[in-house]
PDB file of C-alpha atoms in Angstrom:
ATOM      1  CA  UNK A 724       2.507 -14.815  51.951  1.00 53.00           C
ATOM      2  CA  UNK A 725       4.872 -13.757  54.436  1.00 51.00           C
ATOM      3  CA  UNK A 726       3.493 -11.018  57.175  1.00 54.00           C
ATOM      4  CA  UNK A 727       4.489  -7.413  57.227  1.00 53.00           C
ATOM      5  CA  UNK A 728       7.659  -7.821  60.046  1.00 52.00           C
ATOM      6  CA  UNK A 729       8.865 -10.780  57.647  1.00 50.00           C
ATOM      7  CA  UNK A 730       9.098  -8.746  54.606  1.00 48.00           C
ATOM      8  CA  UNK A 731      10.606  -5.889  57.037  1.00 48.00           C
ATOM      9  CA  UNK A 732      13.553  -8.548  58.316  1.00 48.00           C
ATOM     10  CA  UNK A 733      14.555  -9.453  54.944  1.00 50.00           C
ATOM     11  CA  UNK A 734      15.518  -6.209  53.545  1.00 52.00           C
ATOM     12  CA  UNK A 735      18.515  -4.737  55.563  1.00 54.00           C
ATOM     13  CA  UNK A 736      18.090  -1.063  55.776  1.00 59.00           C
ATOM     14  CA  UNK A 737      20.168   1.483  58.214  1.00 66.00           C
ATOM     15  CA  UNK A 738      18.020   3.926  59.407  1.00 68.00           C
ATOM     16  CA  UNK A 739      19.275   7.237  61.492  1.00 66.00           C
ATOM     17  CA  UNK A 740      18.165   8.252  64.943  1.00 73.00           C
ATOM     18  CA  UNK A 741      14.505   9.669  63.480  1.00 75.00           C
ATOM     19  CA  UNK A 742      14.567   6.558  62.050  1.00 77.00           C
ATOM     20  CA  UNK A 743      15.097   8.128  58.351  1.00 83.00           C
ATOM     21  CA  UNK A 744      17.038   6.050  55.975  1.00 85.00           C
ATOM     22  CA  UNK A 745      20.075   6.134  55.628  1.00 87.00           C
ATOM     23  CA  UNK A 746      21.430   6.662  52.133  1.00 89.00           C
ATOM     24  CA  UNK A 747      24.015   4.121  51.279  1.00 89.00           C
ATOM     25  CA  UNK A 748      26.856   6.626  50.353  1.00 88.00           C
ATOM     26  CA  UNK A 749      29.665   3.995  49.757  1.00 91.00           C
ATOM     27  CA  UNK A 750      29.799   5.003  45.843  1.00 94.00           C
ATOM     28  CA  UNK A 751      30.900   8.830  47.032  1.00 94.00           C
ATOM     29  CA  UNK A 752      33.921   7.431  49.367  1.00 93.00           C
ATOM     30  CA  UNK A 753      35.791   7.374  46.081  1.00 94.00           C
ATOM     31  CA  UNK A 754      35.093  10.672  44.369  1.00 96.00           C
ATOM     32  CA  UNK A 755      37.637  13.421  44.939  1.00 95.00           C
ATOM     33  CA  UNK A 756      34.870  16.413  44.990  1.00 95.00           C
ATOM     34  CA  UNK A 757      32.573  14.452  47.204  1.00 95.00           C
ATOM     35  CA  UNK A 758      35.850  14.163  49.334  1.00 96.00           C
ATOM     36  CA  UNK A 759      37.245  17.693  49.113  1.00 96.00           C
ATOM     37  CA  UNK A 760      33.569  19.467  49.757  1.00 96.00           C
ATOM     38  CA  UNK A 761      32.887  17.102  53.263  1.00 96.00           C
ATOM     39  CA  UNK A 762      36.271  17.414  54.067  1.00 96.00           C
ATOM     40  CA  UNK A 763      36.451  21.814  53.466  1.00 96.00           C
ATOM     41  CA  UNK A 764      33.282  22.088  55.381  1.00 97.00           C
ATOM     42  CA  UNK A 765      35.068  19.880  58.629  1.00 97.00           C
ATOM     43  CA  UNK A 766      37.969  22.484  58.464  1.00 97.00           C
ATOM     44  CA  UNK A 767      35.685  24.957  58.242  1.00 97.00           C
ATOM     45  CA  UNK A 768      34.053  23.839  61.611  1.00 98.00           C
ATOM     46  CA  UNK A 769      36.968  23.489  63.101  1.00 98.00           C
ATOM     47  CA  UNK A 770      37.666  26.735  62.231  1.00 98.00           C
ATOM     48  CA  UNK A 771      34.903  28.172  63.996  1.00 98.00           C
ATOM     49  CA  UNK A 772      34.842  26.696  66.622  1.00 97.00           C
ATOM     50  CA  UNK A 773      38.641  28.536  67.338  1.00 97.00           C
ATOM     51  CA  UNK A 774      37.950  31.703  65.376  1.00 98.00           C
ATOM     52  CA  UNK A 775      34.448  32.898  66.160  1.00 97.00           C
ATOM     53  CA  UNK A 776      35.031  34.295  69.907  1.00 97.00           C
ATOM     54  CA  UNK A 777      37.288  36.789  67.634  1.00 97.00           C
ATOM     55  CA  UNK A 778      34.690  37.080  65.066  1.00 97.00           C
ATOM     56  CA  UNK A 779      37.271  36.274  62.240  1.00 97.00           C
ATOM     57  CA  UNK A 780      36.563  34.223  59.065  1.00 97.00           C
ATOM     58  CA  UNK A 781      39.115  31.984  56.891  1.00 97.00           C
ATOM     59  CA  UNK A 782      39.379  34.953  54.545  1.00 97.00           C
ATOM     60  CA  UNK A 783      40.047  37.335  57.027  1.00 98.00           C
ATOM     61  CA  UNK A 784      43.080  35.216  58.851  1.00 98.00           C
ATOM     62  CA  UNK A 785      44.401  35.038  55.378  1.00 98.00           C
ATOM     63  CA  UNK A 786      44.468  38.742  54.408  1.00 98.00           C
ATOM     64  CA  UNK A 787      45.807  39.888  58.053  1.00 98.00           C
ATOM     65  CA  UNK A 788      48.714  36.717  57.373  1.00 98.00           C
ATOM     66  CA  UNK A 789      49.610  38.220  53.914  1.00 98.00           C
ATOM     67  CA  UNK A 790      49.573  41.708  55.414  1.00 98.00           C
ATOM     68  CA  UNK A 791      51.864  40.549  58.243  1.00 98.00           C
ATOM     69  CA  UNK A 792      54.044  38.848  56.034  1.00 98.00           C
ATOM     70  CA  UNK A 793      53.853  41.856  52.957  1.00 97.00           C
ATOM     71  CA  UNK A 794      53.725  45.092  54.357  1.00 95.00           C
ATOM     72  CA  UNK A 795      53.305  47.268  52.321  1.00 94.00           C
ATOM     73  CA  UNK A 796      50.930  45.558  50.000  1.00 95.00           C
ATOM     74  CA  UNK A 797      49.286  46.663  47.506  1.00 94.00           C
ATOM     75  CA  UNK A 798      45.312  46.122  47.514  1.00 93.00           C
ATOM     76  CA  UNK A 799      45.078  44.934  43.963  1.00 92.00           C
ATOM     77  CA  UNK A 800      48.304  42.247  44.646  1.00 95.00           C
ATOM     78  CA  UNK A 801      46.173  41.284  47.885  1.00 96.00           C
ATOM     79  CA  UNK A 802      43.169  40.821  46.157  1.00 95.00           C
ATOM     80  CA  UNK A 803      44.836  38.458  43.492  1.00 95.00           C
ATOM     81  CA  UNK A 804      46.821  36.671  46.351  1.00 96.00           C
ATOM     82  CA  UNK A 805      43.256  35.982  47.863  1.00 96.00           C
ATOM     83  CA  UNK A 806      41.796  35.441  44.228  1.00 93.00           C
ATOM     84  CA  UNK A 807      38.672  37.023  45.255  1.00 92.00           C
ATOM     85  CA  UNK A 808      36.709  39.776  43.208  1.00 91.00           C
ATOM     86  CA  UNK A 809      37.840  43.243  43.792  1.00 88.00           C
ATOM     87  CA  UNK A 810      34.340  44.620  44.924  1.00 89.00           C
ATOM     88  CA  UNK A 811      34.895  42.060  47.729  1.00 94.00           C
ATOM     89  CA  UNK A 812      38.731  42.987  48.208  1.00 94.00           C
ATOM     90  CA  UNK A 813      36.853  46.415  49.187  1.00 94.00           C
ATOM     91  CA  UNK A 814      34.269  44.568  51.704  1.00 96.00           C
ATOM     92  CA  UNK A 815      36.957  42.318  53.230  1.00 97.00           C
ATOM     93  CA  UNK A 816      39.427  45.845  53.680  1.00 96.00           C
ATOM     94  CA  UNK A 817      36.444  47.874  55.010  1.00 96.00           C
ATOM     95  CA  UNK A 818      35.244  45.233  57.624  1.00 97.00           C
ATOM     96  CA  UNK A 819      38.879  45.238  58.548  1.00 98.00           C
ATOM     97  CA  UNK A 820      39.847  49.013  58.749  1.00 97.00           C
ATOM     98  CA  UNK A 821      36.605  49.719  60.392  1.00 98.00           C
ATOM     99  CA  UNK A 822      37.882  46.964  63.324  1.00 98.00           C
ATOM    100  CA  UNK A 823      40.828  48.647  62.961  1.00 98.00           C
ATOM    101  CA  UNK A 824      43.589  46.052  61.866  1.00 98.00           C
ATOM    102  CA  UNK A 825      44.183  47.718  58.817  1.00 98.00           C
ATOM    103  CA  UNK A 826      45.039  51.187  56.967  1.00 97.00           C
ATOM    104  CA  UNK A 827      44.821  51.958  53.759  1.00 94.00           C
ATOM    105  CA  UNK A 828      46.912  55.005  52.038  1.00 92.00           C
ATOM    106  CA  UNK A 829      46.548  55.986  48.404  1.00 87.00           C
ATOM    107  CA  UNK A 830      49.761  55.730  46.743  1.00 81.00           C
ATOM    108  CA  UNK A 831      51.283  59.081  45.753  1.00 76.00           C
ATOM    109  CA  UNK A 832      52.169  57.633  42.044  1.00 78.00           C
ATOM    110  CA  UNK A 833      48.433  56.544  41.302  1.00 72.00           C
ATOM    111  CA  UNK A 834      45.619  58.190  43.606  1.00 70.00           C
ATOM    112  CA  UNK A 835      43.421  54.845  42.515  1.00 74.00           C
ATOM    113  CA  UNK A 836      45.735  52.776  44.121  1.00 81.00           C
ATOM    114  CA  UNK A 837      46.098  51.732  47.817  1.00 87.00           C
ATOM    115  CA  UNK A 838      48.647  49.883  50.138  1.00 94.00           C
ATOM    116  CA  UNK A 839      47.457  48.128  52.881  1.00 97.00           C
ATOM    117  CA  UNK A 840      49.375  48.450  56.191  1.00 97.00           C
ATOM    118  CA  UNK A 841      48.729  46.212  59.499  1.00 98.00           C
ATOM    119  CA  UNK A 842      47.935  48.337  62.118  1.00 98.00           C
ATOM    120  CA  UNK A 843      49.311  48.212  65.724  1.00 98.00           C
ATOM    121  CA  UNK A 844      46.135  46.394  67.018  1.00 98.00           C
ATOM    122  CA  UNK A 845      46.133  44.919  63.926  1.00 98.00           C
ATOM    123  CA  UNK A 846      49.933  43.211  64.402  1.00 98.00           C
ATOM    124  CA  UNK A 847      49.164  41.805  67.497  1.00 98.00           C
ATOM    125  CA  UNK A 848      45.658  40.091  66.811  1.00 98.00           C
ATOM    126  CA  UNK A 849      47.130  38.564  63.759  1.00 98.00           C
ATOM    127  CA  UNK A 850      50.047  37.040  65.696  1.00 98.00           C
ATOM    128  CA  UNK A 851      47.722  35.749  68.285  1.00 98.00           C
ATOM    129  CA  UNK A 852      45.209  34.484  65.747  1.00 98.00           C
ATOM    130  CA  UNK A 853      48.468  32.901  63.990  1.00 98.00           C
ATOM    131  CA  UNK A 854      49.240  31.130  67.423  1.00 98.00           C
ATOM    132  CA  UNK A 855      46.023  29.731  67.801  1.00 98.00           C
ATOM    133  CA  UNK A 856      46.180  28.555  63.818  1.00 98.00           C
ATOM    134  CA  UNK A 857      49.276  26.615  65.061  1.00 98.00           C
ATOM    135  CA  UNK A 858      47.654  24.742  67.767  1.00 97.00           C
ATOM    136  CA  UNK A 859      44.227  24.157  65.085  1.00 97.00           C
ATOM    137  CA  UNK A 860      47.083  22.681  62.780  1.00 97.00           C
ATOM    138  CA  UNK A 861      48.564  20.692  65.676  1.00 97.00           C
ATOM    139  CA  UNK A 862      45.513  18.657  66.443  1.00 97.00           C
ATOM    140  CA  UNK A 863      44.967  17.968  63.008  1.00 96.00           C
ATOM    141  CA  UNK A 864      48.586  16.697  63.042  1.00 97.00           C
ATOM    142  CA  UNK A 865      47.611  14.315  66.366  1.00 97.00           C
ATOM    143  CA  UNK A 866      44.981  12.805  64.276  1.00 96.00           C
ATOM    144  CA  UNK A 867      46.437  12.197  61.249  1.00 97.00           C
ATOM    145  CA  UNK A 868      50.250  12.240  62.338  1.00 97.00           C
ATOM    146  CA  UNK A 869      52.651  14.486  61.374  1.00 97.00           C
ATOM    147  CA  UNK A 870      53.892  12.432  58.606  1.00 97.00           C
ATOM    148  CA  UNK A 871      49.507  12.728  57.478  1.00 97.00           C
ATOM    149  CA  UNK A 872      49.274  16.073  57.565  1.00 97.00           C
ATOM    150  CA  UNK A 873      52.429  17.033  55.514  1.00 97.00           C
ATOM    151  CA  UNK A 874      51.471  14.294  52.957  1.00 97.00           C
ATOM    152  CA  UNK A 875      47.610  15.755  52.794  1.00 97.00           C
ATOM    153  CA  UNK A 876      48.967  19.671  52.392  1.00 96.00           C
ATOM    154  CA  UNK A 877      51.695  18.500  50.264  1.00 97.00           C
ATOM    155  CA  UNK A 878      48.808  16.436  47.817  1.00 97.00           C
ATOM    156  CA  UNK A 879      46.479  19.407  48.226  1.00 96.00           C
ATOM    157  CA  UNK A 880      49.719  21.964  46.427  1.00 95.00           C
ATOM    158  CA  UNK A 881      49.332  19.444  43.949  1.00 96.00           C
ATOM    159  CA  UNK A 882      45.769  19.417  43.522  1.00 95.00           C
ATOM    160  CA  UNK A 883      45.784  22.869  43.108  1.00 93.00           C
ATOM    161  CA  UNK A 884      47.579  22.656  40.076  1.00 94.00           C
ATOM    162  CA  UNK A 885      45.687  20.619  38.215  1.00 94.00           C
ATOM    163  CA  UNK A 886      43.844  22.140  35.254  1.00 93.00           C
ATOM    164  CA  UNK A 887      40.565  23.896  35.873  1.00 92.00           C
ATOM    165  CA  UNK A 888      38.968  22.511  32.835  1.00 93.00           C
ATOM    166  CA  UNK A 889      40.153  18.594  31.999  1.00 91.00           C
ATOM    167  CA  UNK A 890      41.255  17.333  28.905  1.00 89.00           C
ATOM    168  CA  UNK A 891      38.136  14.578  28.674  1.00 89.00           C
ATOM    169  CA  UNK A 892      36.717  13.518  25.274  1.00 82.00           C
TER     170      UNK A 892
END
């Protein structure tokens, strides 16, 4: 009968620095949601770590980026653009206006309907923010190369085409 450190040598098992085991994950490397969810919540870290000293989210630095690009816009197109809920159109545009980045103005047509204007203050936060985007992009492209990072944007255009619900029998 072979004693208890025996039995422990035989068996090969990775252990982390609590000395947990570590779960072999080598059957994940290969599935594309397993993929996409570890590699969102990197970029979202990344992210962070460049955007919170201006307390803006991903969501945010889109909507100030389609204003910028838009003006005027109407809150409805924004909130499809985004593909986010309306009810959460009206968060994202009140966290915004009350920082002061954007206006809203009911449109003389329809009084239910708003454009969205950039404000001054607004203008110039977003092209800063947009500068320091550039330089989070830039890294990424000394990592992966630049030849990497249009390849991975270019596949992720395509991925976002695919159907929402497959055709699997």
């Amino acid at each position: 009968m072979p004693k208890k450190n025996e039995a422990a040598s035989a068996v090969s098992i990775s252990t982390d620095l609590d000395g947990q085991k570590t779960p072999d994950a080598s059957r994940l490397d290969a599935f594309v949601g397993y993929n996409l969810r570890r590699a969102a919540a990197k970029q979202r870290d990344r992210f962070r770590s460049v955007f919170e000293a201006y307390d803006i989210r991903p969501v945010q630095l889109t909507a100030l980026t389609l204003l910028l690009d838009n003006m005027p816009l109407r809150q409805a197109a924004l909130g499809k653009a985004l593909d986010v809920k309306r009810a959460n159109v009206v968060t994202l545009l009140d966290q915004l206006e009350n920082r002061g980045l954007i206006m809203r103005q009911r449109t003389a047509n329809d009084r239910r309907s708003h454009v969205l204007y950039l404000t001054q203050a607004g203008k110039a936060l977003t092209t800063k923010l947009l500068s320091l985007h550039s330089k989070l992009e830039q890294d990424l492209a000394n990592t992966l190369g630049e030849t990497g990072l249009e390849k991975l944007v270019e596949l992720l255009h395509a991925f976002r085409s695919v159907e929402s619900k497959p055709k699997i029998r």
